[in-house]
Tab-separated table of C-alpha atoms and ligand atoms in Angstrom:
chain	number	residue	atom	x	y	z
A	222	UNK	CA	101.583	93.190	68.465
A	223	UNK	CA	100.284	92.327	71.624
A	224	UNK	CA	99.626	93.598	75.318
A	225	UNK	CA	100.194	93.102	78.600
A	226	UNK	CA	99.008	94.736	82.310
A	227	UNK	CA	101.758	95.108	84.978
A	228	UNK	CA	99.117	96.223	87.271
A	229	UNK	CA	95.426	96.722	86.735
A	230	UNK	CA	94.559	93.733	85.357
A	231	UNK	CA	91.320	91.884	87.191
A	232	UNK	CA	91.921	94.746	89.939
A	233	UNK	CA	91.642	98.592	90.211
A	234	UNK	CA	95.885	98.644	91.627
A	235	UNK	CA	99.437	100.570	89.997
A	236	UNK	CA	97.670	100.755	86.663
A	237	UNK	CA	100.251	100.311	83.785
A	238	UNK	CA	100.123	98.410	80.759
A	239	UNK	CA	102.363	97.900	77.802
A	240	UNK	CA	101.584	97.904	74.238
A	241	UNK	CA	103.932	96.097	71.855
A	242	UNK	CA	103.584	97.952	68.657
A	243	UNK	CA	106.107	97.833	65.649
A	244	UNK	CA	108.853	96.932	67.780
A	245	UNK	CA	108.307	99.843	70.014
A	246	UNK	CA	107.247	99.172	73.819
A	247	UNK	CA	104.660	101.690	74.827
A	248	UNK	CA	103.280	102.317	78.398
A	249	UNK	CA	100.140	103.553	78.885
A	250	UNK	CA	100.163	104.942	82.532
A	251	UNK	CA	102.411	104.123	85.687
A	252	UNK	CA	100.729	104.537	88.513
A	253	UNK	CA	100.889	102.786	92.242
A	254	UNK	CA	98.388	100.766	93.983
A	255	UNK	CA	96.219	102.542	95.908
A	256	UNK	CA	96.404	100.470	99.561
A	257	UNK	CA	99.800	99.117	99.180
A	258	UNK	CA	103.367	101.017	100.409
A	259	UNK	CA	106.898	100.790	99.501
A	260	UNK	CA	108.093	98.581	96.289
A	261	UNK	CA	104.604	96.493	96.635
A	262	UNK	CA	102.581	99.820	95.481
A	263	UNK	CA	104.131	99.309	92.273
A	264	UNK	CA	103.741	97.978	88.819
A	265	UNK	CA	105.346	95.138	87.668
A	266	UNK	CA	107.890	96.700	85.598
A	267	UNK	CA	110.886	94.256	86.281
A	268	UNK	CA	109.576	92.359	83.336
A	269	UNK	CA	110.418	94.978	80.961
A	270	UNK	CA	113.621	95.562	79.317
A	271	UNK	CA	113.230	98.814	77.374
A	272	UNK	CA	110.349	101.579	77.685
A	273	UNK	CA	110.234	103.619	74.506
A	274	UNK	CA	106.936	106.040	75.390
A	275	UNK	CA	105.007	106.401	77.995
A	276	UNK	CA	101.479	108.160	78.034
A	277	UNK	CA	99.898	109.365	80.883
A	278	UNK	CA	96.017	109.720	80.576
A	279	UNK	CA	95.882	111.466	84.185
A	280	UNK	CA	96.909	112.582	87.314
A	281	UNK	CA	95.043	110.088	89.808
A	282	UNK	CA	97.740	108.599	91.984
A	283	UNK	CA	96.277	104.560	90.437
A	284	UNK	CA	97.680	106.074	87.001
A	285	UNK	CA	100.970	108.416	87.915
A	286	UNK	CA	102.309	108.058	90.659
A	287	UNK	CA	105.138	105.750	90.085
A	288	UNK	CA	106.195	108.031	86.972
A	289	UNK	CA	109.740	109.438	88.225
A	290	UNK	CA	110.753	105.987	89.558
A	291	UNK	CA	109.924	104.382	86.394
A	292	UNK	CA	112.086	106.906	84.629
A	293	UNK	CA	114.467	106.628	87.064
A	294	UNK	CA	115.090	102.287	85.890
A	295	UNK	CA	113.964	103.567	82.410
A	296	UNK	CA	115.651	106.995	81.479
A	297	UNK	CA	115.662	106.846	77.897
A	298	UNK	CA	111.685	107.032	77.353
A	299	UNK	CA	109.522	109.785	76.326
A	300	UNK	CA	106.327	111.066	77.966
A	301	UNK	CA	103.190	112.025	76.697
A	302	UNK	CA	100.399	113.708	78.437
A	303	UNK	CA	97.748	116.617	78.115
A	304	UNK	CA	98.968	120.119	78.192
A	305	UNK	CA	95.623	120.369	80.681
A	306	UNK	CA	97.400	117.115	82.869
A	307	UNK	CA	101.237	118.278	82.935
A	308	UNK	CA	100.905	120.598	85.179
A	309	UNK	CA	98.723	119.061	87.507
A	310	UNK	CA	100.980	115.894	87.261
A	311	UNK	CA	103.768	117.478	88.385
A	312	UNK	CA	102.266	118.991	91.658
A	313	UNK	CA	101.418	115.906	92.347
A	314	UNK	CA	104.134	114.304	92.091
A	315	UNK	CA	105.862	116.547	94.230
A	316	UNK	CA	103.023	116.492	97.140
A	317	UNK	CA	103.895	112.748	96.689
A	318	UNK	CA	107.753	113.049	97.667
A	319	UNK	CA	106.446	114.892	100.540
A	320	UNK	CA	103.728	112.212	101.699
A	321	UNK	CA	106.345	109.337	100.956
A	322	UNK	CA	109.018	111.140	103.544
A	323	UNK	CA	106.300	111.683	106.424
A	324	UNK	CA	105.507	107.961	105.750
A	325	UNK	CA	109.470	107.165	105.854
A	326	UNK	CA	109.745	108.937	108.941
A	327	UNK	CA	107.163	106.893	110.608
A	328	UNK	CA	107.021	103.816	109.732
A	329	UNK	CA	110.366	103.846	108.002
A	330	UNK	CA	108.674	102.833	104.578
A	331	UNK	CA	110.828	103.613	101.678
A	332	UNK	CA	111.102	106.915	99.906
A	333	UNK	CA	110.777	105.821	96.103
A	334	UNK	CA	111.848	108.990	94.157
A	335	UNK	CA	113.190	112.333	95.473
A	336	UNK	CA	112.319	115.693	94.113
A	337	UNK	CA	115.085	115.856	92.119
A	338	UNK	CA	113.549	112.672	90.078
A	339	UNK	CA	110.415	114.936	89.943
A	340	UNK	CA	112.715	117.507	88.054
A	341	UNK	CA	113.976	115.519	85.688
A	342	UNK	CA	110.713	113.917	85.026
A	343	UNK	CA	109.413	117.489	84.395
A	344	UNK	CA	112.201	117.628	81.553
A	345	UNK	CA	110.646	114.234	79.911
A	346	UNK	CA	107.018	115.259	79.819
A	347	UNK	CA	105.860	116.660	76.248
A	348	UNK	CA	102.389	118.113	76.452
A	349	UNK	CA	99.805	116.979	73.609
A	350	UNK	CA	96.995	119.026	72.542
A	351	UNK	CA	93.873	116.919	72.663
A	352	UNK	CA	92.447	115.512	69.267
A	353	UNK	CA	95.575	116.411	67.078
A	354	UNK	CA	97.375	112.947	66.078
A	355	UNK	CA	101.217	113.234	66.849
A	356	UNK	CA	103.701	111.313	65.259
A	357	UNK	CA	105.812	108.876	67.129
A	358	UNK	CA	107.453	107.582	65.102
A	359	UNK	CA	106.891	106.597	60.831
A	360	UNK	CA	103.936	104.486	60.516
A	361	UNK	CA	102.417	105.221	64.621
A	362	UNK	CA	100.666	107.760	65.937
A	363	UNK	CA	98.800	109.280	68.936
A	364	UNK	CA	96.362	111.168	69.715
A	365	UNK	CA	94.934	112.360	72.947
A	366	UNK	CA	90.945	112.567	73.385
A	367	UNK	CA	88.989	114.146	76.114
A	368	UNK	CA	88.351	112.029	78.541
A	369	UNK	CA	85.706	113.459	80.996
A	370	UNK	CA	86.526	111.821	84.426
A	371	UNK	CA	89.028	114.722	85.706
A	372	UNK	CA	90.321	117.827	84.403
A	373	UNK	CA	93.176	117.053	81.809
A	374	UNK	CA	92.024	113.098	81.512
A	375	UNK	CA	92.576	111.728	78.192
A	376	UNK	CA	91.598	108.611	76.361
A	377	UNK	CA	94.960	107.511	74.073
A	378	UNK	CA	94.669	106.651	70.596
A	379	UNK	CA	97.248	104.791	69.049
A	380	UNK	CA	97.372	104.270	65.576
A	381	UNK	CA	99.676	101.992	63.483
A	382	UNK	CA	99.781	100.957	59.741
A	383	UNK	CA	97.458	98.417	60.125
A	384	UNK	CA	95.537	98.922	63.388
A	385	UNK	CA	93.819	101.407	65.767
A	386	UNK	CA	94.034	100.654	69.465
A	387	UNK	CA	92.289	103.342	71.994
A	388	UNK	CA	92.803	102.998	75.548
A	389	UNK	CA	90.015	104.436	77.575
A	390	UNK	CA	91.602	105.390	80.767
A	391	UNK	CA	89.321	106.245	83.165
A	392	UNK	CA	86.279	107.959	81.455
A	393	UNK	CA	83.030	109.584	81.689
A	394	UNK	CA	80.958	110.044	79.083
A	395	UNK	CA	78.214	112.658	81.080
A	396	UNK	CA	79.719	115.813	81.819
A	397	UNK	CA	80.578	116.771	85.644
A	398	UNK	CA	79.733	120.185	87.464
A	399	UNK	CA	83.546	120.841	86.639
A	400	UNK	CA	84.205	118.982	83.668
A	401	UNK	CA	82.932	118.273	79.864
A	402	UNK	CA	82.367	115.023	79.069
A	403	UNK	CA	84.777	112.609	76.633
A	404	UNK	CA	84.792	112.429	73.005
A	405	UNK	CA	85.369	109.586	71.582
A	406	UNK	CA	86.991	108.621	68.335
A	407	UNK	CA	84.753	106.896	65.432
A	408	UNK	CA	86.066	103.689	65.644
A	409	UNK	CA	88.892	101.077	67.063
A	410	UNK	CA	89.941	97.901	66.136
A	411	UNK	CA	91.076	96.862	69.793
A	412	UNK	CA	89.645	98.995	72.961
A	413	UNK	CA	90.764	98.286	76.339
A	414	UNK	CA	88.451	99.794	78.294
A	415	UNK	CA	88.262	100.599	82.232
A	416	UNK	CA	85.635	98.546	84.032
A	417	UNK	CA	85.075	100.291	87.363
A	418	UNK	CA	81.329	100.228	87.577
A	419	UNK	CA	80.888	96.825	85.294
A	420	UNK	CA	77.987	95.600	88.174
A	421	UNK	CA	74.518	96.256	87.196
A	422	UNK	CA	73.442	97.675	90.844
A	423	UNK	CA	75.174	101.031	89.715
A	424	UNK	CA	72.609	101.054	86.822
A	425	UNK	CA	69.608	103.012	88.227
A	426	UNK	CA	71.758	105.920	90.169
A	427	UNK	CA	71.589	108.933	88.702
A	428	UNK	CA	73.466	112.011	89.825
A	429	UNK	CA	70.758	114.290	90.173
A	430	UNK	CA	68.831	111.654	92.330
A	431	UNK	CA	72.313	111.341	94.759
A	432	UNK	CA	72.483	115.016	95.276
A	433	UNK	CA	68.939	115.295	96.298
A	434	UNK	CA	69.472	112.218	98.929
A	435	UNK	CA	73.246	113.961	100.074
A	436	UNK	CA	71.125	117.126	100.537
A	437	UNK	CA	68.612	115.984	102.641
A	438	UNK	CA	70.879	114.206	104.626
A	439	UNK	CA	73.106	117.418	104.950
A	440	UNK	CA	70.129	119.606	106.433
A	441	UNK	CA	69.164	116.721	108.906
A	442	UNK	CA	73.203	116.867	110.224
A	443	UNK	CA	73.697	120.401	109.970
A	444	UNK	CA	70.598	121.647	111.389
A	445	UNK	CA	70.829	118.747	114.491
A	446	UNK	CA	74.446	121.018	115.019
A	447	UNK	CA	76.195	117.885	113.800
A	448	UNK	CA	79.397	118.255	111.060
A	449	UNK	CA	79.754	116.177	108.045
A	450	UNK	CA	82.583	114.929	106.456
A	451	UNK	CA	82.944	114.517	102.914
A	452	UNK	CA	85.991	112.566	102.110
A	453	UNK	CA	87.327	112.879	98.343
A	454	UNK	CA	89.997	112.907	95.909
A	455	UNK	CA	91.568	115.632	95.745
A	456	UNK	CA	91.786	115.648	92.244
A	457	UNK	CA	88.323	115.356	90.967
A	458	UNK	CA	85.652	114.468	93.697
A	459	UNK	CA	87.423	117.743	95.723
A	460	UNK	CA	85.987	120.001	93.123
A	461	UNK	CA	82.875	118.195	92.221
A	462	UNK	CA	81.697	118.339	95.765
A	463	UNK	CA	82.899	121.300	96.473
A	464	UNK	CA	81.104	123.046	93.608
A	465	UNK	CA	77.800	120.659	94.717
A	466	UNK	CA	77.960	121.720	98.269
A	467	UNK	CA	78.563	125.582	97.634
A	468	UNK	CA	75.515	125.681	94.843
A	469	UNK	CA	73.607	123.600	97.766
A	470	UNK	CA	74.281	126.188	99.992
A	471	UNK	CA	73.668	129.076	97.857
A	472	UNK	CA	69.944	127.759	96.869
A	473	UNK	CA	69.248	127.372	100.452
A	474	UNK	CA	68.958	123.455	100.329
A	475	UNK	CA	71.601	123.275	103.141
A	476	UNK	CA	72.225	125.494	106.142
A	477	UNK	CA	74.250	128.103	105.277
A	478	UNK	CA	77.460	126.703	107.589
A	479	UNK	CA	81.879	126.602	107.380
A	480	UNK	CA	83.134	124.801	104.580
A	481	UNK	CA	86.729	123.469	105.235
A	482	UNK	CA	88.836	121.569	102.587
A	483	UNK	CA	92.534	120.838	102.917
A	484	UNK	CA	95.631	121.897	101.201
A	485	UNK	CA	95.592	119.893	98.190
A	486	UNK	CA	91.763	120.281	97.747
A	487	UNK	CA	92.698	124.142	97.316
A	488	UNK	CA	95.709	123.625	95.228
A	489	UNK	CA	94.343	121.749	92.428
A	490	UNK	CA	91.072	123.682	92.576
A	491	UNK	CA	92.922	126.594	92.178
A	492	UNK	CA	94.689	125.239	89.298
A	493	UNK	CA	91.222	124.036	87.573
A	494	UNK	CA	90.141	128.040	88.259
A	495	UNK	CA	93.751	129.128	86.436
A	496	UNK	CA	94.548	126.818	84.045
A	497	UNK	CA	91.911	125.018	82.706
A	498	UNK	CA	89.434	125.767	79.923
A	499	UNK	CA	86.961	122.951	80.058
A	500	UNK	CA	84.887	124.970	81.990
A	501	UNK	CA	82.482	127.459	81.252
A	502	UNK	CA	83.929	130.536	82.118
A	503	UNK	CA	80.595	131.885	83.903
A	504	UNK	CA	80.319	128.942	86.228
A	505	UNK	CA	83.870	129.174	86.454
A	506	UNK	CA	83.394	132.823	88.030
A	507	UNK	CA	80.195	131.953	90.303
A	508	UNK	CA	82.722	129.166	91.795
A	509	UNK	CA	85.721	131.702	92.432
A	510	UNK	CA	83.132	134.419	94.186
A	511	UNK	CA	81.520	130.979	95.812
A	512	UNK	CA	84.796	129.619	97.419
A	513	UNK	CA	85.788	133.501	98.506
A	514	UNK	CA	82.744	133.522	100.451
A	515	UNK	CA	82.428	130.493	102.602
A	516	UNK	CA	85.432	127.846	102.114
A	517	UNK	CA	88.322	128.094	104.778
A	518	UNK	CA	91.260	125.861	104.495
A	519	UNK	CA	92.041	123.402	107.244
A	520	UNK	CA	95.031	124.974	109.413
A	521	UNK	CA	98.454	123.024	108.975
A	522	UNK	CA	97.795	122.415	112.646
A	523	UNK	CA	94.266	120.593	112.444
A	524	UNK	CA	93.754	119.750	116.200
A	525	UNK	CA	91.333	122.647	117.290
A	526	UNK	CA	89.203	121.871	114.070
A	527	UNK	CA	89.053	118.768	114.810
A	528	UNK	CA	88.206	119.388	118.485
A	529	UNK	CA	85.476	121.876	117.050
A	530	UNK	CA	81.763	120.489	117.135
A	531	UNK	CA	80.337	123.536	115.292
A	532	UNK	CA	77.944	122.259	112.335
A	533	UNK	CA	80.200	122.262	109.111
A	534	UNK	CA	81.305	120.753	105.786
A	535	UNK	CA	85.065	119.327	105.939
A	536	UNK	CA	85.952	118.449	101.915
A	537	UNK	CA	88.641	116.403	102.997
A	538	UNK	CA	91.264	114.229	100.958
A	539	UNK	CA	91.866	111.162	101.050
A	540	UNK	CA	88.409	109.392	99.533
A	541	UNK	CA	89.070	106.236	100.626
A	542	UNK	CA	89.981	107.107	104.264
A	543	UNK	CA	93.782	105.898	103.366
A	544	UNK	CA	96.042	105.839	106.504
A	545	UNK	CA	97.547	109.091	108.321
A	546	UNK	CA	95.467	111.112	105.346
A	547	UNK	CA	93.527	113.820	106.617
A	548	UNK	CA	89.849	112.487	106.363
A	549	UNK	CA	91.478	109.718	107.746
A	550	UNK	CA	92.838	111.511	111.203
A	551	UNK	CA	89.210	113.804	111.289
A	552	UNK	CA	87.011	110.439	110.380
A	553	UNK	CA	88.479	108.945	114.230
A	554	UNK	CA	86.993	111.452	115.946
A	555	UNK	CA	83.658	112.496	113.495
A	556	UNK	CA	82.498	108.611	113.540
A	557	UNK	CA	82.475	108.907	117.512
A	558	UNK	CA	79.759	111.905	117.363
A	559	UNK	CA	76.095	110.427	117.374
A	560	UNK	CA	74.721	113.643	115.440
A	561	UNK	CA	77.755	113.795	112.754
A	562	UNK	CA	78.175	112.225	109.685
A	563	UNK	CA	80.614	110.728	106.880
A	564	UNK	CA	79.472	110.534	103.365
A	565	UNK	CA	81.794	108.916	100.709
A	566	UNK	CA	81.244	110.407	97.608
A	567	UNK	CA	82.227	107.260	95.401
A	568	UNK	CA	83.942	103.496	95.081
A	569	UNK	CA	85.602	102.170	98.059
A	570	UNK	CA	88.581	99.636	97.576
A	571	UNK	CA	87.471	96.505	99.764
A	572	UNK	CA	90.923	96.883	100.964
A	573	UNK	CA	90.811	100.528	101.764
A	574	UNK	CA	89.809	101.919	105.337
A	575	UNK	CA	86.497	103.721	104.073
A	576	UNK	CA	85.203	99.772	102.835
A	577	UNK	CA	85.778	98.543	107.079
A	578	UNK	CA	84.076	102.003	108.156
A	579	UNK	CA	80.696	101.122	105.575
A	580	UNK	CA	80.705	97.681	106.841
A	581	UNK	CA	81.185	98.122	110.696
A	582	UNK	CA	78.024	100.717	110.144
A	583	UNK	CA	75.919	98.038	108.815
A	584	UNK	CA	76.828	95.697	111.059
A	585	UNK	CA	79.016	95.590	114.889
A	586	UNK	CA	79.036	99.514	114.845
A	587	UNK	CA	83.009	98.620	116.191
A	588	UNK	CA	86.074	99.430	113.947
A	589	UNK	CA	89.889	99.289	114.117
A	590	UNK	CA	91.513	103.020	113.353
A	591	UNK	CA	94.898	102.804	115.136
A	592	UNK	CA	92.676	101.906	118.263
A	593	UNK	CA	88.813	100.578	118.756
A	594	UNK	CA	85.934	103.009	117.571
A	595	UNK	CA	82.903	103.060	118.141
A	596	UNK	CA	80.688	104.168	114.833
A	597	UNK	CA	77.833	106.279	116.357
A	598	UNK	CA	78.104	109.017	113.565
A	599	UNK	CA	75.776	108.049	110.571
A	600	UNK	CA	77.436	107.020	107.227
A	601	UNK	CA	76.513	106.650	103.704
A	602	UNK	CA	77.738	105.682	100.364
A	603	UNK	CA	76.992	108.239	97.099
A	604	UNK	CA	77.591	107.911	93.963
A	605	UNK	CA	79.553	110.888	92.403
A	606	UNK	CA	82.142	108.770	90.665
A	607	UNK	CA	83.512	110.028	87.780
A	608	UNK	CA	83.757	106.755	85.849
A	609	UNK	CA	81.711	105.715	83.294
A	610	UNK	CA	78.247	104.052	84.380
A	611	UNK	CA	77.655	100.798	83.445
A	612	UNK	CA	75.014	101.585	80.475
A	613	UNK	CA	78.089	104.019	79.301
A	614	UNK	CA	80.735	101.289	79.834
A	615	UNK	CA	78.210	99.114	77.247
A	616	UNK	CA	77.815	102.017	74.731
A	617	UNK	CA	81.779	102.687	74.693
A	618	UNK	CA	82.640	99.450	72.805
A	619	UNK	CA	78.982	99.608	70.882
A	620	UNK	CA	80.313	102.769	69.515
A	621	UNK	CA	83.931	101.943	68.586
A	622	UNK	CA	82.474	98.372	67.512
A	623	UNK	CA	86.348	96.614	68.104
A	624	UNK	CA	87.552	93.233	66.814
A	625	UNK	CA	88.827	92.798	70.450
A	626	UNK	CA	87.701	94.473	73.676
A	627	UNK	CA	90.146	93.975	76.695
A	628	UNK	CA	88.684	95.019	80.048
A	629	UNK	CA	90.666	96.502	82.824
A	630	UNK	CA	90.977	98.851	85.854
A	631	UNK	CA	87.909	97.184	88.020
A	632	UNK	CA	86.777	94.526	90.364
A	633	UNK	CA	87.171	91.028	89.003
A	634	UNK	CA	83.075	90.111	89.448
A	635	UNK	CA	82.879	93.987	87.702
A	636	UNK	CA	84.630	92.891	84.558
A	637	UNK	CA	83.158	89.698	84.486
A	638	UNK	CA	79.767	91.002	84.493
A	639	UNK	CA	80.904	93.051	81.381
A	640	UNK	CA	82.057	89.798	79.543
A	641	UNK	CA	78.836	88.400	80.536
A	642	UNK	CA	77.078	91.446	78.922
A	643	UNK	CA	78.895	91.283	75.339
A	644	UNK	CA	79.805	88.326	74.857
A	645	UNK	CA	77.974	87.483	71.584
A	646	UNK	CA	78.653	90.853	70.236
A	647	UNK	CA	82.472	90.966	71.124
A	648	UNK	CA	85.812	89.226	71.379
A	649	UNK	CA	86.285	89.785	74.773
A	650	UNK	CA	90.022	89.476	77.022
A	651	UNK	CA	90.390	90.413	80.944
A	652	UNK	CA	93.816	89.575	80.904
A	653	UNK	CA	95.694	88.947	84.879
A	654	UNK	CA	98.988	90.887	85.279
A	655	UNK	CA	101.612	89.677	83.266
A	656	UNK	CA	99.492	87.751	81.048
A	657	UNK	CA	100.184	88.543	77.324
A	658	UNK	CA	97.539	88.998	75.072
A	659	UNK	CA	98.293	88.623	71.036
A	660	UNK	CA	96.315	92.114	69.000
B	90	ZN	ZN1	91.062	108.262	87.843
């Protein structure tokens, strides 16, 4: 038995990792790195020779995205995800085709799987209930935990004869304005766990205390007849902030002022409103009535919004200010206004655009988008991730109390810190991509 990351490993990139169990070759998630294009956004899955299962534990593009094109060299494997994620996973998938052929048509990058590869992908995706083992074959199971994090996240459990291995994915163990937190199982014999926030500055934010500094910061923007942008994922931070902002308007701790999001901000809050029954259905009804009243979408042709100086909230994907998205194209001209603002709402890649638009505010004020800006807009970091914090990425394995802990998905000084942390109480691997670790 062992295991292996084809992406993740010492960095948050095309998560994937394989899990050599009784002769079967499982893949837990396939997803592309976040801030590289073409063939080098994705895992390394040349090395493999057979894929018998994959499991998905959710629908962030670092954990999916490279799904149909794995099936595509792999055809004969069987997915596994959430009934809550399958959905989901599919729309995004699709809105990925769509983002991969603008991108071919500009910069001629290639166009990894078609819609039709979406289809058949659709075909090879079995939904799992969470917390009901399913058999996978005699002798090895899986089961599908609650993960917190997103709607339709799960944690993967994977049980053979003689050994219980549980993947965290990305987790959360505090509940979200939008989402319950996980559930973990009683115990593990090998966790690999996600590492995300493994430094100890996270430790003494709290999310209370960040929505009481975004607030304040709001009014001072809004009420100077600046605009703030939010940027966010639009699976996850979209509905968190979303929900924040519309409860911050609604208590009268913000001007009451527009709230814009974009497309797939809408789409996939509409499908946490339809389909999904994490949340309570009273909240659930305060945020339909909410969104009725004072969210607009951002026309398909966003030019005269952008032009417009009116004070307002833009909700805008991507959250890391990734090229040609949205919050990218609106961040250009918001950064240049001296009474506007851009708030990130969680981690920034040190690759990623939003990292150089924190670091030219703290220091030259001067930043390369396409052409030479100059930050006068105020920006600011939050913390609204929906990752575990770093006392809850020390309780995880304290719980689950493993022979072997392997950390992942985060920073390399993040998941060394963690090692640092445990090391008398655990067996501890951060394995590089490709490296093989014996279980
Ligand atoms: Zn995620």
């Amino acid at each position: 038995m062992n295991f292996m990351p084809l992406g993740g490993g010492r960095e948050i990139g095309a998560n994937c990792f394989i899990l050599r169990i009784n002769n079967f070759i499982i893949m837990l998630d396939c997803g592309r790195h976040p801030v590289k294009d073409g063939y080098e956004s994705l895992p390394e899955i040349d090395v493999l020779e057979r894929v018998d299962f994959i499991i998905i534990s959710h629908s962030h593009y670092d954990h999916l995205s490279s799904l149909p094109y794995v099936l595509s060299k792999f055809p004969d494997a069987t997915v596994f995800t959430s009934k809550e994620n399958r959905t989901l996973a599919l729309r995004i998938l699709s809105n990925s085709v769509e983002v991969m052929k603008k991108k071919y048509e500009k910069d001629g990058e290639p166009v990894l799987y078609s819609h039709k590869d979406v289809k058949k992908a659709k075909k090879k995706i079995f939904p799992l209930q969470y917390m009901k083992p399913f058999e996978l074959s005699k002798g090895l199971s899986l089961t599908l935990y609650p993960a917190g994090h997103v709607m339709g996240a799960s944690s993967i459990l994977i049980e053979a004869s003689d050994k219980r291995v549980f993947y965290t994915g990305d987790i959360s163990l505090s509940s979200q304005l939008t989402v319950p937190e996980a559930t973990l199982p009683d115990q593990a014999d090998i966790v690999i766990s996600e590492g995300t926030y493994g430094l100890k500055e996270t430790l003494s934010v709290n999310r209370e205390m960040e929505t009481h500094r975004l607030s304040r910061k709001l009014k001072k923007i809004l009420e100077s007849g600046g605009r703030a942008m939010l940027p966010v994922f639009a699976l996850g931070r979209g509905q968190e902030a979303l929900y924040m902002i519309l409860k911050l308007i609604e208590t009268g701790k913000i001007p009451r002022v527009p709230v814009y999001i974009n497309g797939m901000v809408h789409v996939l809050t509409d499908l946490l409103l339809k389909e999904h029954n994490g949340m309570d259905p009273e909240k659930k009804a305060w945020f339909k009535e909410a969104i009725r009243r004072y969210v607009n979408i951002v026309p398909r042709n966003a030019s005269s919004l952008i032009d417009d100086k009116r004070p307002m909230i833009l909700i805008l994907s991507s959250g890391m200010l990734i090229e040609d998205t949205l919050s990218y194209i609106f961040a250009h001209q918001i950064l240049q206004e001296s009474n506007s603002a851009v708030y990130f709402m969680g981690y920034q890649s040190p690759e990623s655009p939003g990292f150089a638009v924190l670091e030219a505010f703290k220091s030259t004020k001067k930043l390369e988008l396409d052409e030479e800006v100059d930050v006068l807009s105020d920006v600011d970091i939050f913390n609204f991730s929906g990752h575990a914090s770093y006392p809850e990425l020390l309780e995880i394995p304290r719980r689950l109390q493993p022979e072997k802990l392997i950390y992942v998905h985060g920073d390399e000084d993040a998941l060394e810190n963690l090692r640092e942390e445990l090391q008398y109480e655990f067996q501890i691997e951060i394995p590089e991509n490709l490296e093989r670790i014996a279980l």
